[in-house]
Amino acid sequence: MSVSYELKKDIISQQYKSACCRRSLLMGILFAKGKIKEKEILLSFERAEFAEFTASLILEFYSKEAKIFRSEKGGRCVQLTFDSASASKYIANLNDLPNDFTVCNLITQKCRACLSSFLRGVFIASGRLSDPKKQFSLEFTLGERADAFSKILTDLTLTPHISRRQRGDVVYFRNSYEIEDFYGYAAINHTVFDIIEAKINSLARRESQRFLNCVTNNYKRMADVSERQIAVIEKLDELNLLSSLPDELARTARLRLDYPDLPLSALASKMTPAISKSGLSHRLKNIEELGAKLLGTDTKK
């Protein structure tokens, strides 16, 4: 099941003890998807349980029995219709909202939780949240009410974007912090925590990959240096030029030839007297530079 579906199921399963909050939830649903068609109000839902939940709210606040049926287009889409003069007036006014309207114009009650309920209603009817483990994306398919909802979100200090699409305008967020804030306003705190957890895990994965890349590059660089140094030593040996090196460098070069695959720390312990890993590294670097001069090559190329 999708993240959006599970979240919507969780929203409708909760108990809304205050009537004003249940009404605000219904106002959000009607705001998002309510359309007047042939003197009736029509709503479409992606799942039957959301239509049934809305029907229970319609019965409570408008005393109307809603009809639920499958869309003629087929698929999972479920449609709901009912007849209510007051609900029709509310929806009709949504198409002619003044420029200075606020969300309080849409929900008659003003308890602190009503705003959260209204936003939940909009999400139930039109929202889609991507899995935070994969990407941060929150969208609301609202058609002609996209601008009105964007104004509501802007009043809440959020920064929504609108995409003008052929199938209807979409209000969306791609910023994880903005998505967190929306669900904070909607009082869906567990989703906020899920998003934060996903960001922490994503950051940890990036840091782990960065560290792995760093280690891999270091090993590759050391392998390249070792291979280059051994190549110089082998060429000097082939031309009987190892004796041209200072005695301690010549002994070091021959030991490197005897143990070409040995790590520097292990090779350093075989020296007589034993030297440190950094001391051995310094000798090999000198061998490479002096060998390049003897061979008439440039190791820096």
Short mmCIF file of C-alpha atoms in Angstrom, two decimals:
data_model
loop_
_atom_site.label_atom_id
_atom_site.label_comp_id
_atom_site.label_asym_id
_atom_site.label_seq_id
_atom_site.Cartn_x
_atom_site.Cartn_y
_atom_site.Cartn_z
CA MET A 1 0.00 0.00 0.00
CA SER A 2 1.15 3.56 -0.69
CA VAL A 3 2.25 5.97 2.01
CA SER A 4 -0.64 8.30 1.10
CA TYR A 5 -3.26 5.56 1.42
CA GLU A 6 -2.00 4.41 4.81
CA LEU A 7 -1.87 8.00 6.06
CA LYS A 8 -5.42 8.74 4.89
CA LYS A 9 -6.67 5.54 6.52
CA ASP A 10 -5.07 6.67 9.76
CA ILE A 11 -6.74 10.10 9.50
CA ILE A 12 -10.26 8.71 9.05
CA SER A 13 -9.77 6.12 11.80
CA GLN A 14 -9.13 8.74 14.47
CA GLN A 15 -11.79 10.01 16.85
CA TYR A 16 -12.76 13.67 16.37
CA LYS A 17 -14.55 14.51 19.59
CA SER A 18 -15.41 18.12 18.72
CA ALA A 19 -18.25 18.66 16.25
CA CYS A 20 -16.57 21.79 14.92
CA CYS A 21 -13.48 19.77 13.99
CA ARG A 22 -15.53 17.11 12.23
CA ARG A 23 -17.30 19.86 10.32
CA SER A 24 -13.97 21.47 9.39
CA LEU A 25 -12.77 18.10 8.13
CA LEU A 26 -15.82 17.91 5.86
CA MET A 27 -15.26 21.51 4.72
CA GLY A 28 -11.74 20.56 3.66
CA ILE A 29 -13.00 17.57 1.66
CA LEU A 30 -15.69 19.66 -0.07
CA PHE A 31 -13.15 22.43 -0.70
CA ALA A 32 -10.81 20.01 -2.46
CA LYS A 33 -13.21 17.95 -4.54
CA GLY A 34 -16.78 19.27 -4.24
CA LYS A 35 -18.44 20.00 -7.60
CA ILE A 36 -22.01 21.00 -8.38
CA LYS A 37 -23.50 18.85 -11.14
CA GLU A 38 -27.15 18.86 -12.12
CA LYS A 39 -28.17 20.45 -8.80
CA GLU A 40 -26.32 17.80 -6.84
CA ILE A 41 -22.89 17.81 -5.26
CA LEU A 42 -20.44 15.33 -6.73
CA LEU A 43 -17.19 14.12 -5.13
CA SER A 44 -14.70 11.53 -6.37
CA PHE A 45 -12.45 9.42 -4.18
CA GLU A 46 -9.67 6.96 -4.84
CA ARG A 47 -11.05 4.44 -2.33
CA ALA A 48 -14.50 3.41 -1.11
CA GLU A 49 -13.62 3.86 2.58
CA PHE A 50 -12.93 7.57 2.06
CA ALA A 51 -16.28 8.03 0.34
CA GLU A 52 -18.04 6.16 3.17
CA PHE A 53 -16.27 8.31 5.79
CA THR A 54 -17.37 11.47 3.95
CA ALA A 55 -20.93 10.16 3.68
CA SER A 56 -21.06 9.79 7.47
CA LEU A 57 -20.02 13.43 7.89
CA ILE A 58 -22.59 14.57 5.31
CA LEU A 59 -25.31 12.72 7.20
CA GLU A 60 -24.21 14.31 10.48
CA PHE A 61 -24.02 17.91 9.31
CA TYR A 62 -26.45 18.10 6.35
CA SER A 63 -28.85 15.31 7.36
CA LYS A 64 -28.60 13.91 3.84
CA GLU A 65 -28.04 10.33 2.71
CA ALA A 66 -25.23 10.32 0.18
CA LYS A 67 -25.21 7.91 -2.75
CA ILE A 68 -21.95 6.06 -3.35
CA PHE A 69 -21.25 4.33 -6.67
CA ARG A 70 -18.41 3.27 -8.91
CA SER A 71 -17.21 5.70 -11.54
CA GLU A 72 -18.38 5.07 -15.09
CA LYS A 73 -14.70 5.29 -16.10
CA GLY A 74 -14.00 2.12 -14.17
CA GLY A 75 -10.98 1.51 -11.98
CA ARG A 76 -10.92 2.10 -8.25
CA CYS A 77 -12.45 5.57 -8.41
CA VAL A 78 -15.58 5.89 -6.27
CA GLN A 79 -18.06 8.73 -6.60
CA LEU A 80 -20.46 10.25 -4.07
CA THR A 81 -23.45 12.50 -4.65
CA PHE A 82 -25.86 14.29 -2.33
CA ASP A 83 -28.26 17.22 -2.39
CA SER A 84 -27.87 20.09 0.08
CA ALA A 85 -28.63 23.76 -0.44
CA SER A 86 -26.18 24.94 2.24
CA ALA A 87 -23.38 22.70 0.95
CA SER A 88 -24.07 23.89 -2.62
CA LYS A 89 -23.84 27.50 -1.46
CA TYR A 90 -20.49 26.78 0.23
CA ILE A 91 -19.09 25.17 -2.90
CA ALA A 92 -20.46 27.87 -5.22
CA ASN A 93 -18.76 30.55 -3.13
CA LEU A 94 -15.42 28.74 -3.47
CA ASN A 95 -15.36 29.67 -7.14
CA ASP A 96 -15.60 33.38 -6.35
CA LEU A 97 -13.38 33.89 -3.30
CA PRO A 98 -12.24 37.47 -2.60
CA ASN A 99 -8.53 38.24 -2.76
CA ASP A 100 -8.41 38.94 0.96
CA PHE A 101 -10.06 35.70 2.12
CA THR A 102 -8.49 33.53 4.80
CA VAL A 103 -9.04 29.97 5.88
CA CYS A 104 -11.25 31.30 8.68
CA ASN A 105 -13.71 32.39 5.98
CA LEU A 106 -14.08 28.74 5.02
CA ILE A 107 -14.52 27.15 8.44
CA THR A 108 -17.09 28.76 10.69
CA GLN A 109 -15.62 27.40 13.93
CA LYS A 110 -12.27 28.70 15.14
CA CYS A 111 -11.01 26.28 17.77
CA ARG A 112 -7.28 25.61 17.49
CA ALA A 113 -7.81 22.13 16.05
CA CYS A 114 -10.23 23.19 13.30
CA LEU A 115 -7.48 24.38 10.99
CA SER A 116 -5.71 21.03 11.35
CA SER A 117 -8.96 19.22 10.55
CA PHE A 118 -9.57 21.37 7.47
CA LEU A 119 -6.07 20.60 6.14
CA ARG A 120 -6.59 16.91 6.82
CA GLY A 121 -9.80 17.02 4.80
CA VAL A 122 -8.01 18.59 1.85
CA PHE A 123 -5.33 15.90 2.04
CA ILE A 124 -7.88 13.05 2.22
CA ALA A 125 -9.63 14.30 -0.92
CA SER A 126 -6.72 15.50 -3.05
CA GLY A 127 -3.33 14.88 -1.43
CA ARG A 128 -0.52 12.55 -2.37
CA LEU A 129 2.63 12.05 -0.30
CA SER A 130 5.59 10.17 -1.77
CA ASP A 131 7.52 7.70 0.34
CA PRO A 132 10.03 9.90 2.24
CA LYS A 133 12.57 7.07 1.96
CA LYS A 134 12.60 7.62 -1.82
CA GLN A 135 11.86 11.30 -2.33
CA PHE A 136 10.27 14.32 -0.66
CA SER A 137 7.12 15.25 -2.56
CA LEU A 138 3.67 16.39 -1.43
CA GLU A 139 0.99 17.24 -4.02
CA PHE A 140 -2.64 18.36 -3.99
CA THR A 141 -4.63 17.98 -7.21
CA LEU A 142 -7.14 20.82 -6.89
CA GLY A 143 -7.89 22.15 -10.36
CA GLU A 144 -9.47 25.60 -10.22
CA ARG A 145 -9.03 25.78 -6.42
CA ALA A 146 -5.26 25.47 -6.55
CA ASP A 147 -4.76 29.22 -6.24
CA ALA A 148 -7.13 29.46 -3.26
CA PHE A 149 -5.36 26.63 -1.43
CA SER A 150 -1.98 28.15 -2.26
CA LYS A 151 -3.22 31.38 -0.63
CA ILE A 152 -4.24 29.45 2.50
CA LEU A 153 -0.81 27.81 2.72
CA THR A 154 0.94 31.13 2.12
CA ASP A 155 -1.04 32.64 5.01
CA LEU A 156 0.44 29.84 7.13
CA THR A 157 3.95 31.05 6.09
CA LEU A 158 4.49 28.08 3.76
CA THR A 159 5.83 28.48 0.22
CA PRO A 160 3.78 26.27 -2.11
CA HIS A 161 4.28 25.95 -5.87
CA ILE A 162 1.62 25.46 -8.53
CA SER A 163 1.95 23.28 -11.61
CA ARG A 164 -0.54 24.04 -14.40
CA ARG A 165 -1.41 20.60 -15.76
CA GLN A 166 -3.87 19.46 -18.40
CA ARG A 167 -5.79 17.28 -15.94
CA GLY A 168 -5.96 20.05 -13.33
CA ASP A 169 -3.69 22.43 -11.45
CA VAL A 170 -1.55 20.92 -8.70
CA VAL A 171 -0.23 22.58 -5.55
CA TYR A 172 3.02 20.94 -4.50
CA PHE A 173 6.04 20.97 -2.21
CA ARG A 174 9.42 19.39 -2.87
CA ASN A 175 11.19 20.86 0.17
CA SER A 176 11.23 18.42 3.11
CA TYR A 177 11.06 21.25 5.67
CA GLU A 178 7.92 22.69 4.04
CA ILE A 179 6.33 19.23 4.00
CA GLU A 180 7.16 18.81 7.69
CA ASP A 181 5.55 22.18 8.43
CA PHE A 182 2.38 21.27 6.52
CA TYR A 183 1.91 18.07 8.51
CA GLY A 184 2.73 20.01 11.65
CA TYR A 185 -0.15 22.40 10.89
CA ALA A 186 -2.34 19.37 10.13
CA ALA A 187 -1.31 17.86 13.51
CA ILE A 188 -0.10 14.66 11.84
CA ASN A 189 3.04 14.50 13.92
CA HIS A 190 4.03 10.90 13.23
CA THR A 191 4.45 11.79 9.55
CA VAL A 192 6.72 14.67 10.54
CA PHE A 193 8.83 12.20 12.51
CA ASP A 194 8.87 9.79 9.55
CA ILE A 195 10.19 12.53 7.27
CA ILE A 196 12.85 13.58 9.80
CA GLU A 197 13.90 9.94 10.23
CA ALA A 198 14.12 9.50 6.45
CA LYS A 199 16.34 12.60 6.21
CA ILE A 200 18.61 11.35 8.99
CA ASN A 201 18.92 7.94 7.33
CA SER A 202 19.56 9.54 3.96
CA LEU A 203 22.27 11.75 5.46
CA ALA A 204 23.84 8.74 7.18
CA ARG A 205 23.88 6.82 3.89
CA ARG A 206 25.49 9.74 2.07
CA GLU A 207 28.14 10.15 4.77
CA SER A 208 28.81 6.40 4.73
CA GLN A 209 29.14 6.42 0.95
CA ARG A 210 31.39 9.48 1.08
CA PHE A 211 33.63 7.75 3.63
CA LEU A 212 33.69 4.56 1.53
CA ASN A 213 34.60 6.54 -1.59
CA CYS A 214 37.37 8.30 0.33
CA VAL A 215 38.81 5.02 1.61
CA THR A 216 38.54 3.42 -1.84
CA ASN A 217 40.28 6.38 -3.48
CA ASN A 218 43.04 6.29 -0.87
CA TYR A 219 43.64 2.59 -1.44
CA LYS A 220 43.65 3.13 -5.20
CA ARG A 221 46.11 6.00 -4.87
CA MET A 222 48.40 3.92 -2.64
CA ALA A 223 48.16 0.97 -5.04
CA ASP A 224 49.07 3.24 -7.97
CA VAL A 225 52.08 4.65 -6.07
CA SER A 226 53.24 1.15 -5.08
CA GLU A 227 52.87 -0.15 -8.63
CA ARG A 228 54.83 2.81 -10.01
CA GLN A 229 57.63 2.42 -7.46
CA ILE A 230 57.95 -1.33 -8.08
CA ALA A 231 58.08 -0.69 -11.84
CA VAL A 232 61.01 1.72 -11.33
CA ILE A 233 62.83 -0.75 -9.04
CA GLU A 234 62.31 -3.63 -11.49
CA LYS A 235 63.72 -1.51 -14.34
CA LEU A 236 66.76 -0.55 -12.24
CA ASP A 237 67.32 -4.21 -11.37
CA GLU A 238 67.01 -5.22 -15.02
CA LEU A 239 69.71 -2.69 -15.97
CA ASN A 240 71.89 -3.55 -12.94
CA LEU A 241 71.51 -0.01 -11.60
CA LEU A 242 70.37 -0.83 -8.06
CA SER A 243 74.00 -0.63 -6.88
CA SER A 244 74.03 2.99 -8.05
CA LEU A 245 71.63 3.86 -5.23
CA PRO A 246 72.83 4.68 -1.69
CA ASP A 247 73.28 1.49 0.34
CA GLU A 248 70.14 1.82 2.53
CA LEU A 249 68.03 2.63 -0.53
CA ALA A 250 69.47 -0.31 -2.46
CA ARG A 251 68.67 -2.69 0.42
CA THR A 252 65.16 -1.25 0.63
CA ALA A 253 64.65 -1.65 -3.12
CA ARG A 254 65.72 -5.32 -3.05
CA LEU A 255 63.41 -6.01 -0.10
CA ARG A 256 60.53 -4.43 -2.03
CA LEU A 257 61.30 -6.73 -4.96
CA ASP A 258 61.30 -9.75 -2.65
CA TYR A 259 57.91 -8.81 -1.18
CA PRO A 260 56.00 -6.84 -3.87
CA ASP A 261 52.55 -7.50 -2.34
CA LEU A 262 53.42 -6.85 1.30
CA PRO A 263 51.82 -3.79 2.95
CA LEU A 264 54.24 -1.03 3.96
CA SER A 265 53.74 -1.64 7.69
CA ALA A 266 54.67 -5.32 7.34
CA LEU A 267 57.54 -4.55 4.97
CA ALA A 268 58.97 -1.96 7.37
CA SER A 269 59.15 -4.57 10.15
CA LYS A 270 61.39 -6.75 7.92
CA MET A 271 64.01 -4.04 7.62
CA THR A 272 67.23 -4.46 9.62
CA PRO A 273 67.14 -2.44 11.71
CA ALA A 274 63.34 -2.07 11.58
CA ILE A 275 62.02 1.34 10.57
CA SER A 276 58.62 3.00 10.73
CA LYS A 277 56.02 2.83 7.99
CA SER A 278 56.47 6.53 7.25
CA GLY A 279 60.26 6.05 7.15
CA LEU A 280 59.89 3.24 4.61
CA SER A 281 57.48 5.32 2.55
CA HIS A 282 60.03 8.14 2.49
CA ARG A 283 62.78 5.76 1.30
CA LEU A 284 60.63 4.36 -1.48
CA LYS A 285 59.79 7.86 -2.62
CA ASN A 286 63.53 8.68 -2.75
CA ILE A 287 64.18 5.45 -4.70
CA GLU A 288 61.51 6.44 -7.21
CA GLU A 289 62.96 9.93 -7.69
CA LEU A 290 66.60 8.80 -7.92
CA GLY A 291 65.63 5.87 -10.14
CA ALA A 292 63.80 8.20 -12.51
CA LYS A 293 66.94 10.30 -12.86
CA LEU A 294 69.08 7.21 -13.51
CA LEU A 295 66.56 5.95 -16.08
CA GLY A 296 66.07 9.38 -17.61
CA THR A 297 62.29 9.36 -16.99
CA ASP A 298 59.84 11.67 -15.22
CA THR A 299 57.68 9.85 -12.64
CA LYS A 300 55.34 12.84 -12.33
CA LYS A 301 53.97 12.38 -15.83
#
